[in-house]
Coordinates of N, CA and C in Angstrom, one line a residue:
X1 N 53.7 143.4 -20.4 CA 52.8 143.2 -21.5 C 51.4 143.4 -21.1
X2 N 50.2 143.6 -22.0 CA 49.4 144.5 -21.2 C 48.3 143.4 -22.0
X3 N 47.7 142.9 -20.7 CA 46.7 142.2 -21.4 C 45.3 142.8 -22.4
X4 N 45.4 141.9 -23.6 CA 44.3 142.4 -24.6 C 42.7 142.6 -24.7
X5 N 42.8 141.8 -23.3 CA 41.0 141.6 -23.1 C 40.9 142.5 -22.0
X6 N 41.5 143.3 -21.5 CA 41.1 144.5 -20.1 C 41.3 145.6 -20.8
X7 N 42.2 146.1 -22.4 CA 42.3 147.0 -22.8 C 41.4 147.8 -22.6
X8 N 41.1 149.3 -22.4 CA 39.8 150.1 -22.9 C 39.3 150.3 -23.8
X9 N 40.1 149.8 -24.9 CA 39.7 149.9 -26.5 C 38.6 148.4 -26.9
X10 N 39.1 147.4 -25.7 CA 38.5 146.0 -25.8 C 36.9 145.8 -25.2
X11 N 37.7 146.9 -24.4 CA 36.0 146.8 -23.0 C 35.1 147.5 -23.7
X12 N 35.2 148.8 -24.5 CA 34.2 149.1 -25.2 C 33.9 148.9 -26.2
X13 N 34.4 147.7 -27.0 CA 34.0 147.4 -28.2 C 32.8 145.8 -28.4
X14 N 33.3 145.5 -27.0 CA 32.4 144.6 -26.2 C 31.7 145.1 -25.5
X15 N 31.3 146.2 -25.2 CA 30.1 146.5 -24.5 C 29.2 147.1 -25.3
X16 N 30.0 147.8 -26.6 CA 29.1 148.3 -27.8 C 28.4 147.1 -28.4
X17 N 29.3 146.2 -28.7 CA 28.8 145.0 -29.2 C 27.7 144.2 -28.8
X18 N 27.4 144.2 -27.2 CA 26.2 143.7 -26.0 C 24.9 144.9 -26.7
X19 N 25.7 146.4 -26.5 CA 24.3 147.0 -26.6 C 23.4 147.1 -28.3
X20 N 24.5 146.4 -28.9 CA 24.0 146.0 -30.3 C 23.3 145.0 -30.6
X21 N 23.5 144.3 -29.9 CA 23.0 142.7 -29.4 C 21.7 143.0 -29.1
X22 N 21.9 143.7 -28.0 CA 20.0 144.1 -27.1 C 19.4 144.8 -28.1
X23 N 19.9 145.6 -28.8 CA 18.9 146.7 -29.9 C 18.5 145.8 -30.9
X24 N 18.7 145.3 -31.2 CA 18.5 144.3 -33.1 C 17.3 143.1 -31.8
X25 N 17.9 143.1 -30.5 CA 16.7 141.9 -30.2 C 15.2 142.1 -29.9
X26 N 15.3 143.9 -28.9 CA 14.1 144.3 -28.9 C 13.3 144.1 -30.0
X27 N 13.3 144.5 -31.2 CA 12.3 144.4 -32.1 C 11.8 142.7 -32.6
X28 N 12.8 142.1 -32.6 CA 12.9 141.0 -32.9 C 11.8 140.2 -31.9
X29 N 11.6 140.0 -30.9 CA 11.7 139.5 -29.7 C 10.2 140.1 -28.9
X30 N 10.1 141.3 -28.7 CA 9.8 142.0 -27.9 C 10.6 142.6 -26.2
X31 N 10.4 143.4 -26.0 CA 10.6 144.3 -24.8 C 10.9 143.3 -23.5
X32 N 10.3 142.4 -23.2 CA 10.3 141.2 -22.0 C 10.9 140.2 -22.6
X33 N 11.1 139.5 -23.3 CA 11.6 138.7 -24.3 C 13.2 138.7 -24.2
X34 N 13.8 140.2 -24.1 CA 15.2 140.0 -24.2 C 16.1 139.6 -22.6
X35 N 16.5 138.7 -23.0 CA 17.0 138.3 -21.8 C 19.0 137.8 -22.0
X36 N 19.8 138.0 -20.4 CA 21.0 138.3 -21.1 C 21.5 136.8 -21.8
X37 N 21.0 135.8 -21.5 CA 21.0 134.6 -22.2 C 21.2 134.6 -23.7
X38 N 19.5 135.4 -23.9 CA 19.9 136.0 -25.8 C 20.7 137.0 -26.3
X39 N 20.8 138.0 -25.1 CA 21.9 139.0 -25.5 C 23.2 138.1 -25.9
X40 N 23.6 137.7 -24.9 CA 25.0 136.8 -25.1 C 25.4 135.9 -26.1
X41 N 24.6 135.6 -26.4 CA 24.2 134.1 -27.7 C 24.4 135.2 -28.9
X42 N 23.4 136.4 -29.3 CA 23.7 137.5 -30.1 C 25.0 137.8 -30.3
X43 N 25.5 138.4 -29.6 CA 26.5 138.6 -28.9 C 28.3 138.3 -29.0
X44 N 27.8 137.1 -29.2 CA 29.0 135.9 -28.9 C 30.3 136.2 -27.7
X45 N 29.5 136.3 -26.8 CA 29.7 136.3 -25.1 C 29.1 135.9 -24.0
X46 N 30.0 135.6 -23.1 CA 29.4 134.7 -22.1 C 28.4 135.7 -21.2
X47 N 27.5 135.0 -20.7 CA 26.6 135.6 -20.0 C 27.1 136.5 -19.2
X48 N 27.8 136.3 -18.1 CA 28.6 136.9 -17.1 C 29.1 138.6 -17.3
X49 N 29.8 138.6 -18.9 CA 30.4 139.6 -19.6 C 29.2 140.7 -19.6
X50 N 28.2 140.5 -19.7 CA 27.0 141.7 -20.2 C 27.0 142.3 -18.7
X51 N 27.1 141.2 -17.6 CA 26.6 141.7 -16.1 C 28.1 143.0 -16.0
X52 N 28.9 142.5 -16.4 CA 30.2 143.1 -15.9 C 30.3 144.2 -16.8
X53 N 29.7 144.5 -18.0 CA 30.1 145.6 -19.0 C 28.7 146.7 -18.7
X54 N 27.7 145.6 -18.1 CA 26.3 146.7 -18.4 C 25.7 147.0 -17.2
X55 N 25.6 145.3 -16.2 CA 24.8 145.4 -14.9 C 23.4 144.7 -15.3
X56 N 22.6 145.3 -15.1 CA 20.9 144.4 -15.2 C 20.6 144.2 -16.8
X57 N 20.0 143.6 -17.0 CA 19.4 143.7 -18.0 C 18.3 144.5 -18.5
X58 N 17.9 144.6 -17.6 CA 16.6 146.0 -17.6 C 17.5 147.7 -18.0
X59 N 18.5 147.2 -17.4 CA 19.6 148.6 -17.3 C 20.4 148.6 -19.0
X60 N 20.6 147.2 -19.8 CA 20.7 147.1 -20.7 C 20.2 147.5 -22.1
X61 N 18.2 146.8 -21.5 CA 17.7 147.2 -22.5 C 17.3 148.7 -22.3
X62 N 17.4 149.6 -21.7 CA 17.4 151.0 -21.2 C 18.4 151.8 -22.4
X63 N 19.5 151.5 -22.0 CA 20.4 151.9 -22.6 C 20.7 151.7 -24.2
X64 N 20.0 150.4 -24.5 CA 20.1 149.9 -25.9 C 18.9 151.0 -26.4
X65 N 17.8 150.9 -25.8 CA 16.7 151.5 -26.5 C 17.0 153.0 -26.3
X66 N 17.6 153.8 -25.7 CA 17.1 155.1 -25.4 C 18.3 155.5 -26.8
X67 N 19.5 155.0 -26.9 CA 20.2 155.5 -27.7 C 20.2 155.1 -29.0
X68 N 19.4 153.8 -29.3 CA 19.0 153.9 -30.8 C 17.7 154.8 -31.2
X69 N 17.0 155.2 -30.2 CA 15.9 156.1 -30.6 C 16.5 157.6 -30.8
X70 N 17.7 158.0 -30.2 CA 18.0 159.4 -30.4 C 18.8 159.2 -31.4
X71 N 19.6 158.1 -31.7 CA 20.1 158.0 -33.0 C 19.0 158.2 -34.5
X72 N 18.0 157.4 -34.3 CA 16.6 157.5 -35.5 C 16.4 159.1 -35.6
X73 N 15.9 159.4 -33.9 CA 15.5 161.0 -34.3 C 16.2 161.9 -34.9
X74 N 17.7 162.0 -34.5 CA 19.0 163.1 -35.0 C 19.5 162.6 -36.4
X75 N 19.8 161.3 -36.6 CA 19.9 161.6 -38.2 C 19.4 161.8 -39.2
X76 N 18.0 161.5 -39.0 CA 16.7 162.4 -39.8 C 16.7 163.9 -39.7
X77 N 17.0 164.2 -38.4 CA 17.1 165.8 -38.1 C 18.1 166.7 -38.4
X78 N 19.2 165.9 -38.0 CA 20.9 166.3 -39.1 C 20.5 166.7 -40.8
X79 N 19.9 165.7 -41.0 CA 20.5 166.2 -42.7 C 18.6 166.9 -42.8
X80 N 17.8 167.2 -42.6 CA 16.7 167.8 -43.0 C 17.3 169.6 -42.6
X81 N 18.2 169.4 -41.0 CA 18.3 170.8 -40.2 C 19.7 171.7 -41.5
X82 N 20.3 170.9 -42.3 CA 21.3 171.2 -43.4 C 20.7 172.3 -43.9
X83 N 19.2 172.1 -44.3 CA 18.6 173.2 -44.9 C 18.8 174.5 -44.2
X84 N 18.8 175.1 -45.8 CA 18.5 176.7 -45.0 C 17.1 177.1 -44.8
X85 N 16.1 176.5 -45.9 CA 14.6 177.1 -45.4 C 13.9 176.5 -44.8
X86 N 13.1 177.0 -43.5 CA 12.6 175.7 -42.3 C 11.5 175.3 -43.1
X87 N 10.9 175.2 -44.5 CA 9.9 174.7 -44.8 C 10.3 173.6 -45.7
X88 N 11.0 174.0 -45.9 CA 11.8 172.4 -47.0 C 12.5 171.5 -45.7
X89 N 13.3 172.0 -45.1 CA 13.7 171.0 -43.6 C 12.6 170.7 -43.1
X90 N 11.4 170.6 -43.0 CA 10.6 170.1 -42.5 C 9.8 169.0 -43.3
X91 N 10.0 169.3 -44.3 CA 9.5 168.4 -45.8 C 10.5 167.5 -45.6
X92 N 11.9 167.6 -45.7 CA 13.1 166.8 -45.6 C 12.7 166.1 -44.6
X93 N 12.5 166.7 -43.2 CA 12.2 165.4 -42.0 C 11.4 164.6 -42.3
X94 N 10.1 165.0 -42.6 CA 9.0 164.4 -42.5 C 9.3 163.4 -43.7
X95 N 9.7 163.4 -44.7 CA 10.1 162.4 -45.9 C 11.0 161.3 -45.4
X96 N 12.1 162.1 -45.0 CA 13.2 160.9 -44.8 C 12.6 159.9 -43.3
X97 N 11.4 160.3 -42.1 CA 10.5 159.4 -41.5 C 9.8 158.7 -42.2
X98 N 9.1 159.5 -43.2 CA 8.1 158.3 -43.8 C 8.5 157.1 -44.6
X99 N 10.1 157.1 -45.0 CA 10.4 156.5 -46.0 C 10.8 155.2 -45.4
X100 N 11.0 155.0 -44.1 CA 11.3 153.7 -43.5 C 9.7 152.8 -43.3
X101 N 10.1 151.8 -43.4 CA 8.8 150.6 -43.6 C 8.2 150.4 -42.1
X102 N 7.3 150.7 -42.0 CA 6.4 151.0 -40.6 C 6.6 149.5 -39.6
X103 N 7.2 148.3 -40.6 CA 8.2 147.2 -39.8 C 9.3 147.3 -39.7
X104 N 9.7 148.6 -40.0 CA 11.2 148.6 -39.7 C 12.0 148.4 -38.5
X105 N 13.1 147.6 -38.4 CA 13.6 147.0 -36.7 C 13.6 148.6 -35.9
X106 N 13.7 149.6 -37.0 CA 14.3 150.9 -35.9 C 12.8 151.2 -35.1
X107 N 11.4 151.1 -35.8 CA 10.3 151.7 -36.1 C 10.0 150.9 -34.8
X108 N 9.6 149.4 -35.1 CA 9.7 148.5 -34.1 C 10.2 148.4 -32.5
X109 N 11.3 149.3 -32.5 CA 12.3 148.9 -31.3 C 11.4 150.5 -30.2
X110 N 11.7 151.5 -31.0 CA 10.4 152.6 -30.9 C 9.5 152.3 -30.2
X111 N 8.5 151.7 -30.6 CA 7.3 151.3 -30.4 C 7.5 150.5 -28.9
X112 N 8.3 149.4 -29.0 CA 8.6 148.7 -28.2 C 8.6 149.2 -26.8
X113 N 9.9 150.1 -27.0 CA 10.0 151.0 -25.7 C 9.2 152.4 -25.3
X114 N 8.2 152.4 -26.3 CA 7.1 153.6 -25.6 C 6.2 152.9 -24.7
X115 N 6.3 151.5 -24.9 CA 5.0 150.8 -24.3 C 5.6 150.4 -22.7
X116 N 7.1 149.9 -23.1 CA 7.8 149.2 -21.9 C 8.3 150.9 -21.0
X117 N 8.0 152.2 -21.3 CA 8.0 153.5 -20.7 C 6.6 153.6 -19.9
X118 N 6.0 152.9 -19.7 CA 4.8 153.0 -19.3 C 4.6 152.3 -17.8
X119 N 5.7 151.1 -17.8 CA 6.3 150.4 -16.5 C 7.8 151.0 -15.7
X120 N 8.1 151.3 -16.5 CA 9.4 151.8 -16.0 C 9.4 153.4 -16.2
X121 N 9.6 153.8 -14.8 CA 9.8 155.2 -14.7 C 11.3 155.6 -15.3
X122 N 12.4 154.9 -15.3 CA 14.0 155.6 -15.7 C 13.8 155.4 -17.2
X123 N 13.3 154.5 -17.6 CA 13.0 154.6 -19.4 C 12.1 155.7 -19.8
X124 N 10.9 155.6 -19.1 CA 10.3 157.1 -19.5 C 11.3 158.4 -19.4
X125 N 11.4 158.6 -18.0 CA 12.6 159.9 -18.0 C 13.7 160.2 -19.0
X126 N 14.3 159.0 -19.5 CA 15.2 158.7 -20.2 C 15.2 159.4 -21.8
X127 N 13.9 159.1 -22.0 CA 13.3 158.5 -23.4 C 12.7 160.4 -23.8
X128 N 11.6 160.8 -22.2 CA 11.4 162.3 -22.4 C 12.5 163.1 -22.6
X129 N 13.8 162.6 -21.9 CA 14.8 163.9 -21.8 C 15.2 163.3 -22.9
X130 N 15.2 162.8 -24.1 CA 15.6 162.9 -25.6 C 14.9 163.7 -26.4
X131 N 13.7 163.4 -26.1 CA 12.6 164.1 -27.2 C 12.6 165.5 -26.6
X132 N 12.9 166.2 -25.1 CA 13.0 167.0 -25.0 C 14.2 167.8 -25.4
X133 N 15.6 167.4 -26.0 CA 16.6 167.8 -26.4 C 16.3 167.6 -28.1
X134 N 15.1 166.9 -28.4 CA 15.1 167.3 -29.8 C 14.1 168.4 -30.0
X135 N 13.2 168.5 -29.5 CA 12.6 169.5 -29.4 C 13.0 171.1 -29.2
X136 N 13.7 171.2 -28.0 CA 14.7 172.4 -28.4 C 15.6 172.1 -29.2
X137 N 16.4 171.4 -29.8 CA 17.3 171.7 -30.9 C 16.6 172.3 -32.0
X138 N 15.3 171.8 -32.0 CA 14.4 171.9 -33.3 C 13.7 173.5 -33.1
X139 N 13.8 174.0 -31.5 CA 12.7 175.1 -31.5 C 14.2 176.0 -31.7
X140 N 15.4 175.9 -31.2 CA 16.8 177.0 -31.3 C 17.1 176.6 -32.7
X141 N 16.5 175.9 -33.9 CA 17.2 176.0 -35.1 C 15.9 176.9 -35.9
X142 N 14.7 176.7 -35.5 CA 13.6 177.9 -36.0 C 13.3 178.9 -35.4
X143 N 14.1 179.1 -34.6 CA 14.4 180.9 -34.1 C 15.5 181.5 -34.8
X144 N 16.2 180.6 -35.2 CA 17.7 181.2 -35.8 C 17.1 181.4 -37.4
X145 N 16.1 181.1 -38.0 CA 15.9 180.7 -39.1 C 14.7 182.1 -39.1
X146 N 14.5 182.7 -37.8 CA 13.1 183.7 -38.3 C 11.5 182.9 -38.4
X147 N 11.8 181.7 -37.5 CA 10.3 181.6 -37.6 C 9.3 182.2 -36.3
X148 N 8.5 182.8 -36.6 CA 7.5 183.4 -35.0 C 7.6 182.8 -34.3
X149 N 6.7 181.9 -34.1 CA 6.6 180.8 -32.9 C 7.2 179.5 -32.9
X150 N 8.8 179.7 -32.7 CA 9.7 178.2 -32.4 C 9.6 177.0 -31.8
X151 N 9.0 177.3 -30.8 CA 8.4 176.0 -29.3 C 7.3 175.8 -30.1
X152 N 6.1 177.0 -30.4 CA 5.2 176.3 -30.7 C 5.1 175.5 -31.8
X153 N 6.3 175.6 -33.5 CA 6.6 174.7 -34.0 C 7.1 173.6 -33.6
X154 N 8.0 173.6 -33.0 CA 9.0 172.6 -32.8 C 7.9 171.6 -31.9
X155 N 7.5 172.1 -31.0 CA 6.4 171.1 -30.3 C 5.3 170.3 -31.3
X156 N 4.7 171.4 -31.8 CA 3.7 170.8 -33.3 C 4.5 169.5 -34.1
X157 N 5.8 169.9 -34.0 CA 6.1 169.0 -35.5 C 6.6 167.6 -34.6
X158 N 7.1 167.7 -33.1 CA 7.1 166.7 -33.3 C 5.9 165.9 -32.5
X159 N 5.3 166.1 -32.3 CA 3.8 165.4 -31.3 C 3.2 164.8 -32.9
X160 N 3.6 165.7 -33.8 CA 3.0 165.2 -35.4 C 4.0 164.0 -35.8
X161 N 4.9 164.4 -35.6 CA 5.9 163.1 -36.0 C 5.9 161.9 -35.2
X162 N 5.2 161.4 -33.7 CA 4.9 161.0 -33.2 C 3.6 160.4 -33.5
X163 N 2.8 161.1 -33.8 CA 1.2 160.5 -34.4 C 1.4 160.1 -35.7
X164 N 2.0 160.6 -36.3 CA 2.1 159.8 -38.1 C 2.9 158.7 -37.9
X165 N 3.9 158.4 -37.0 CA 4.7 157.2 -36.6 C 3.5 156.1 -36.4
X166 N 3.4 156.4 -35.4 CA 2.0 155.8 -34.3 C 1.2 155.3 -35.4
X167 N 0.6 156.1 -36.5 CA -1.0 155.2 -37.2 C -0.3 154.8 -38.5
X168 N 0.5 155.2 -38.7 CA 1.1 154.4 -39.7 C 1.7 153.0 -39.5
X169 N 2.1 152.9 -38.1 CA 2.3 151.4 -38.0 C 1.5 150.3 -37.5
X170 N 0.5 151.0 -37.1 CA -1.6 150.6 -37.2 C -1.6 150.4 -38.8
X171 N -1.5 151.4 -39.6 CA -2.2 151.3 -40.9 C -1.1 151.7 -41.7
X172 N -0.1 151.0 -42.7 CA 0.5 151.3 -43.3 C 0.7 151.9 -44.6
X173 N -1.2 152.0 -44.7 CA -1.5 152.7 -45.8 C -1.0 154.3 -45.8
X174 N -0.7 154.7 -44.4 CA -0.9 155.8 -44.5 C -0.2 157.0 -44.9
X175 N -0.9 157.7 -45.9 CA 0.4 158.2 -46.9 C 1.0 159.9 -45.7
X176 N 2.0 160.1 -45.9 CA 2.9 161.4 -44.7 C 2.3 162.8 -45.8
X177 N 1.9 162.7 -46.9 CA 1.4 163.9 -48.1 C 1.0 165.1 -47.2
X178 N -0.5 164.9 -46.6 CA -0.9 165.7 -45.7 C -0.7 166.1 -44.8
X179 N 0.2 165.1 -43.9 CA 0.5 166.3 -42.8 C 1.8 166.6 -43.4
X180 N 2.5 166.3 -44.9 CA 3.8 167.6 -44.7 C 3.0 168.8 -45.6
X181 N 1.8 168.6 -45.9 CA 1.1 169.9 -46.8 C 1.2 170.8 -45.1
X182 N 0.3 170.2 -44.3 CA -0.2 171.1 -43.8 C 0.9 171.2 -42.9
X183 N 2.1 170.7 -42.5 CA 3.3 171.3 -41.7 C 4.4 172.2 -41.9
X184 N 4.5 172.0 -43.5 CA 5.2 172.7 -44.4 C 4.2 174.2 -44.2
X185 N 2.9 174.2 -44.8 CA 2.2 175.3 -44.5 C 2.4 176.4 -43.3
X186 N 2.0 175.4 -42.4 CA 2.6 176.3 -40.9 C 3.6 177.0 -40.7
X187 N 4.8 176.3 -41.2 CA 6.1 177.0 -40.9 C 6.6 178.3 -42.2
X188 N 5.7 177.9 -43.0 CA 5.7 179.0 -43.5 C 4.9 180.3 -43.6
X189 N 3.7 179.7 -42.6 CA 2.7 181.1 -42.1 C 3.4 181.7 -41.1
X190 N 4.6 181.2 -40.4 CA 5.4 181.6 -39.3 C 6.5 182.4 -39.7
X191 N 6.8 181.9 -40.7 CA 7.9 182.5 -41.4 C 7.5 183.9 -41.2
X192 N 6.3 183.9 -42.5 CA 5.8 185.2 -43.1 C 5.5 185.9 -42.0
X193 N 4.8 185.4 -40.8 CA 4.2 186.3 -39.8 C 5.7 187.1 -38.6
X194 N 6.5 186.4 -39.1 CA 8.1 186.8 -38.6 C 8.6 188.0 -39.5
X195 N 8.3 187.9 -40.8 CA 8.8 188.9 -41.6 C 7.8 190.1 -41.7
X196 N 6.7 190.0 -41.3 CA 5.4 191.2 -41.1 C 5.9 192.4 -40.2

């Protein structure tokens, strides 16, 4: 008979469950703050279990943050990339970002680990080599689409998605109108200068 708590189906639903734990605490908490003490309490697991499913806690919160950030970025980018014209998919991104509350846990958890990338070299690397796979996803979906300069869009839009993130959660006044005038604009001077 095959014990129920060694299953593989068990181990990973408790280790998903830890790294669910650490993600909801970063924002909560802050970045130093999460410790496996809270994890575990979150959790509803003994301390021990997080060491055995994950290892450090530093290794934890790594793992927690780097994959709810690529989660934020790609489902925004999933259903905006649906589109067929890169100038409404870019209106789509930039909308369905702005539309989360500049407190939002996701927005928050973000923020968190750009700052804790700053101490830690494998979270930075981590964190670049996401934004660098969104970035080409984004520059190989406006080459297929006929826009001139892909990289140089794809780069633009997100360093811009980046900075409207950033002062909007400084100033939450701040409305995304303008820069999707003027991003929308771009990709459609690219378009045209593709079809010339």
């Amino acid at each position: 008979m095959r014990n129920e708590s060694t299953s593989p189906s068990r181990r990973t639903d408790t280790r998903e469950k830890i790294i669910e734990a650490a993600a909801s605490l970063i924002p909560e908490l802050g970045w130093g703050d999460v410790s496996s003490r809270r994890v575990a309490e979150r959790a509803g697991v003994n301390t021990g279990v997080i060491h055995y499913h994950v290892g450090s806690i530093g290794e934890l919160r790594r793992i927690a943050a780097v994959g709810k950030i690529r989660t934020f970025f790609l489902d925004r980018i999933d259903e905006a990339l649906s589109q067929e014209d890169p100038a409404v998919a870019v209106e789509t991104m930039l909308r369905a970002l702005a539309a989360n509350d500049p407190r939002d846990p996701e927005l928050l958890l973000l923020y968190e680990s750009l700052v804790a990338a700053s101490r830690d070299d494998q979270l930075r690397a981590e964190i670049a080599a996401s934004l660098a796979e969104l970035r080409q996803r984004l520059c190989d979906w406006f080459a297929a689409r006929g826009v001139a300069h892909p990289l140089t869009v794809a780069v633009t839009l997100t360093a811009a998605i980046d900075g409207y993130l950033l002062q909007r959660s400084l100033d939450p006044s701040v409305e995304p109108g303008p820069l999707i005038d003027g991003l929308v604009a771009l990709v459609r001077q690219q378009v045209a200068a593709d079809g010339s």
